[in-house]
């Protein structure tokens, strides 16, 4: 696969490490309690279709990316720096 | 000899080769098959199951029959298709799958037993008794069946790999591919044109047609020359694009030296990963045969293959030039072969055509409304039975061409589960939707198989690709090609008794398909698995569609209702050697060496792989005959004097920024923000689920500058997780991270005499306990001005330091410390002694930090700060984790002579030794020179309050039980006085 | 000055040099290296007049050269400065930035020769489009499973920075590929 890196253009997926559901960016506040953390740590969406997921450009610029991918076709609909996503949602 | 004039071989040069030991001659440009046919050799091998004589049926990579073993010794390569093996001087080939000579195969008895080998025979027969399968049935069947055998020797040749990127990949260099490449190349696109053949032109070389009034092969050569001269076009011949992968990535194998007797210094093959923005599938088409009784004899070929041998190689294909040739065809295509043969003076018996209105293109007789119903000839065709108007007649015949229409080579278009679509006009499956994005089928692969149509379709496909790429097209005018009659009528097989082969390579007949139908194995997926149809190395290139048509007829359904077959990579077989990409043995994966590696080698150290690292395991001395002697001595030297160990492999991460302290507070379970400058603190990281993850030290070098260490094993993932925390969890923090693992050579200097040794190199630095106490760190210079960092930390429980210098000086520093410490008993120690020392001191390592343990279990519960948030803090307090009462304890055998075995499980004395009564397990164990017997660490229920009790360590795998005393995990200096003095 | 003798990443006292396939491969132990990262929201400095380049960029000013390694992060090379405290010099020239000594964290191998040969070598080593190693470009990628920086200093020069601890494996990958290329041209 090719990942459209927002700064470097198309780069081969071999340069990346996959983590999974981009919901991991939304870590609960500590006071949210155990139930919120159980959801955060153990419950992930794994949709057949459009999915937002985290990829780390380990053999590249060390950016974490949020990649929107169709898990059925592998079509990639977009990618952005995870830090931008995190700042927006903060 | 059946060689006639013409063709594209170099008749001026003769190449000698051997087949089954007999010497023959051929010419450059020949394949092994064309050269054998030129010598009148039709018999090239034996069938898979029945061991019937077989010859080449094709002139290309679809060949199911003519599989030979090429070369000998370690270079012997089984299952090579003679039809694509390029002839070289001295080539040696042997036929396969027979016992005794090819002409008198002892295993041909299987043919007489054929009623027993019908579809599903193995499944039904070799089931009972069950134990017989592995010992008796399978070995016997494997010996009798199968194709060529591997040499069993290491591959002597080199392989390479590489990566190419382009705007447009054109797969196939026939009429459509050449036209597309010309159009894209002239427009300035970066083009790769790949073709499996050693000469560009595809069927243009085989058809004998004309383009612009000249031989089509000449036009192909000119087009190839124009392309070769374009700097933006790369021609890759002898290159098979074997698979289409996501986003325009293709796998291809270039056979760099397969056409040479030996590669010399060259690589044999290169694996290319091609990334293309757009691609054109111009892979051509494969001719179908028509199954009829005994249609598998040598001398029965595809009609288009006969045309290829005639036009490209100047070979007519009978055993004797005078033998008559017949064609059995359901369309006009077969008539073209007959007309061409007749025009070249080859005796043509006629064209047998089931169509009532079959044409005649001149020079031969047409048997309209007729079909072939039988053949004769033990080792090669001698006669055919022709049925016309209900009357059968045997006619003498030495070569029969069969033409059942053409199947577009849709393989790559179906690699992403793109479903081919049945087209009733073409009587063929065409590439359908859902294939690889950006792949445009063209030419015969898209059903546009006539020369003129293929040229035009290549231009169309290039235009589409250029449009997608935003490249302006350049004008391309192609000369006109002759029209070729191409009318055909559906005719899939000749009904009747006897065996009519559909899949030659796996010996599947029409009868087998009928049996599958009777046994309700009707969906094509079941049909394939029940009969093994299409599951040989050729993936049924010449069989699948015909089989589908036969099944459709049996079920009374239309072909598209019956199913479709799709193909998987690879298009043709790919050797494991080339997939390996050339790096074998020690080069298989990268190796990381410590800065003192060469020095350790010179000391005769034994090494151990730790992930990618090679670490010194122990340093044997003369007279030591067992590793334990060396390890005991090294550990004792640390306890009594001073030891030196390269610990560079521990991960080091530089953490800077105004919020560095706050950031570390959040990634470590314990507080780091409060650490004073010039101090080191032990740090424990949790996973977000609350379990212990990694440990190390954190040193504060400046207000906004820390350096943290990780375990060797987790260096990469800890850095990744810290970057995740920095970028994704707390992007508001001002913190910067970078790995410095390799930058500093770090040497542990451990033992009561370590301060004395270091004082001999520390340029005036005050090492006194007051000035530089336990857990201090500082930058200093050593050895007369060399920049260094010193950390007073201990993994052994002794007075100890770690000193870091720029890696280039690591080896010189080690040598200097050894020299200056000779009188102090300075001793190098390896990872084994390191392990002994840490077990004696009760320090957790990988076996304790195994992902299932909590901080409390490790005895580090108080380190998890309750005052702050940190990764894993909330979840570490949840029920089940917080209540886990297992604790790390030391374990000593009641009988000091007994062994302590890691992995053993712990039970209360007298309790049943089963899961329900399991009380923990032993994580680490070693012989302790300090204690004089084996010791262990382990997790035990309520371990903290059970010191002094006895437990049983059970090792049911080896039937061992050992009585152990529960003791403090700190076998050495439990008060910790030594490391603080 | 210390009287200790340093060794190169390949373990020698002198840099290793090898010629094959009309290319020269040489170890460059005299190059200093330090990383430079910006604090949150800080403006990029211009240490000693060196402009820090954008993604994929490489810039040179006097003895210094910089290449982009990630958002707000660069590596800065110092020609013939390996035996100095290069990080300290850079920190002085870029106060406020996070500077980390990297000279011995990495090993530099430089390939010199005709542009076409360099590109033929590069396409056998790294899976990047050619513009990623066009003259004046710098890219981080994987080479035989090792992380490397590729710096195309000029049409006839390509530098490969790899982990110092894996220098032997990196040298092997480069030299072996050159040897295979040489064999291709033999015939």
Coordinates of N, CA, C and O in Angstrom, one line a residue, chain B residues 163-164 234, chain C residues 23 111 113-126 130 133-135 152 154-155 158 181:
Chain B
X163 N 13.7 -1.6 -6.6 CA 12.4 -0.9 -6.6 C 12.4 0.1 -7.7 O 13.4 0.8 -7.9
X164 N 11.4 0.0 -8.5 CA 11.3 1.0 -9.6 C 9.9 1.7 -9.5 O 8.9 1.1 -9.2
X234 N 11.8 2.5 -19.9 CA 12.7 1.4 -19.6 C 12.1 0.1 -20.0 O 11.0 -0.2 -19.7
Chain C
X23 N 31.8 3.1 -9.1 CA 31.4 3.9 -7.9 C 32.4 3.8 -6.9 O 33.1 2.7 -6.8
X111 N 28.8 7.7 -1.5 CA 28.9 7.0 -2.7 C 29.2 8.1 -3.8 O 28.4 9.0 -3.9
X113 N 30.2 8.9 -7.9 CA 30.3 8.4 -9.3 C 29.3 9.0 -10.2 O 28.6 10.0 -9.8
X114 N 29.1 8.5 -11.4 CA 28.2 9.1 -12.3 C 26.8 9.0 -11.8 O 26.4 8.0 -11.1
X115 N 26.0 10.0 -12.1 CA 24.6 10.1 -11.6 C 23.8 8.9 -11.9 O 23.1 8.3 -11.1
X116 N 23.9 8.4 -13.2 CA 23.1 7.2 -13.6 C 23.5 6.0 -12.7 O 22.6 5.2 -12.4
X117 N 24.8 5.8 -12.4 CA 25.2 4.7 -11.6 C 24.7 4.8 -10.2 O 24.3 3.8 -9.6
X118 N 24.7 6.0 -9.7 CA 24.3 6.2 -8.3 C 22.8 5.9 -8.2 O 22.3 5.3 -7.3
X119 N 22.0 6.3 -9.3 CA 20.6 6.0 -9.3 C 20.3 4.6 -9.5 O 19.4 4.0 -8.9
X120 N 21.1 3.9 -10.3 CA 21.0 2.5 -10.5 C 21.2 1.7 -9.2 O 20.6 0.7 -8.9
X121 N 22.2 2.2 -8.4 CA 22.5 1.6 -7.1 C 21.3 1.9 -6.1 O 20.8 1.0 -5.4
X122 N 20.9 3.2 -6.1 CA 19.8 3.5 -5.2 C 18.5 2.8 -5.4 O 17.9 2.3 -4.4
X123 N 18.2 2.5 -6.7 CA 16.9 1.8 -6.9 C 17.0 0.3 -6.5 O 16.0 -0.3 -6.4
X124 N 18.2 -0.2 -6.3 CA 18.3 -1.5 -5.8 C 18.3 -1.6 -4.2 O 18.4 -2.6 -3.6
X125 N 18.3 -0.4 -3.6 CA 18.5 -0.3 -2.2 C 17.2 0.2 -1.5 O 16.9 -0.3 -0.4
X126 N 16.6 1.2 -2.0 CA 15.5 1.9 -1.3 C 14.3 2.0 -2.2 O 14.4 2.2 -3.4
X130 N 12.4 8.5 -7.6 CA 13.7 9.1 -7.9 C 13.8 10.5 -7.3 O 14.8 11.0 -6.9
X133 N 15.5 11.2 -4.0 CA 16.9 11.3 -3.9 C 17.5 12.0 -5.1 O 18.6 11.8 -5.6
X134 N 16.8 13.0 -5.6 CA 17.3 13.9 -6.6 C 18.3 14.9 -5.9 O 18.3 15.0 -4.7
X135 N 19.2 15.5 -6.7 CA 20.2 16.4 -6.1 C 19.5 17.4 -5.2 O 18.5 18.0 -5.6
X152 N 21.3 13.4 -1.1 CA 21.9 13.5 -2.5 C 22.6 14.9 -2.5 O 22.0 15.9 -2.8
X154 N 24.9 16.1 -4.5 CA 25.0 16.6 -5.8 C 24.8 15.4 -6.8 O 24.6 14.3 -6.3
X155 N 24.7 15.7 -8.1 CA 24.4 14.6 -9.0 C 25.4 13.4 -8.8 O 25.0 12.3 -9.0
X158 N 26.1 10.7 -3.3 CA 25.0 10.3 -2.4 C 25.5 9.9 -1.1 O 26.4 9.0 -1.0
X181 N 26.1 -5.2 -9.2 CA 25.9 -4.3 -10.3 C 27.2 -4.4 -11.2 O 27.0 -4.4 -12.4

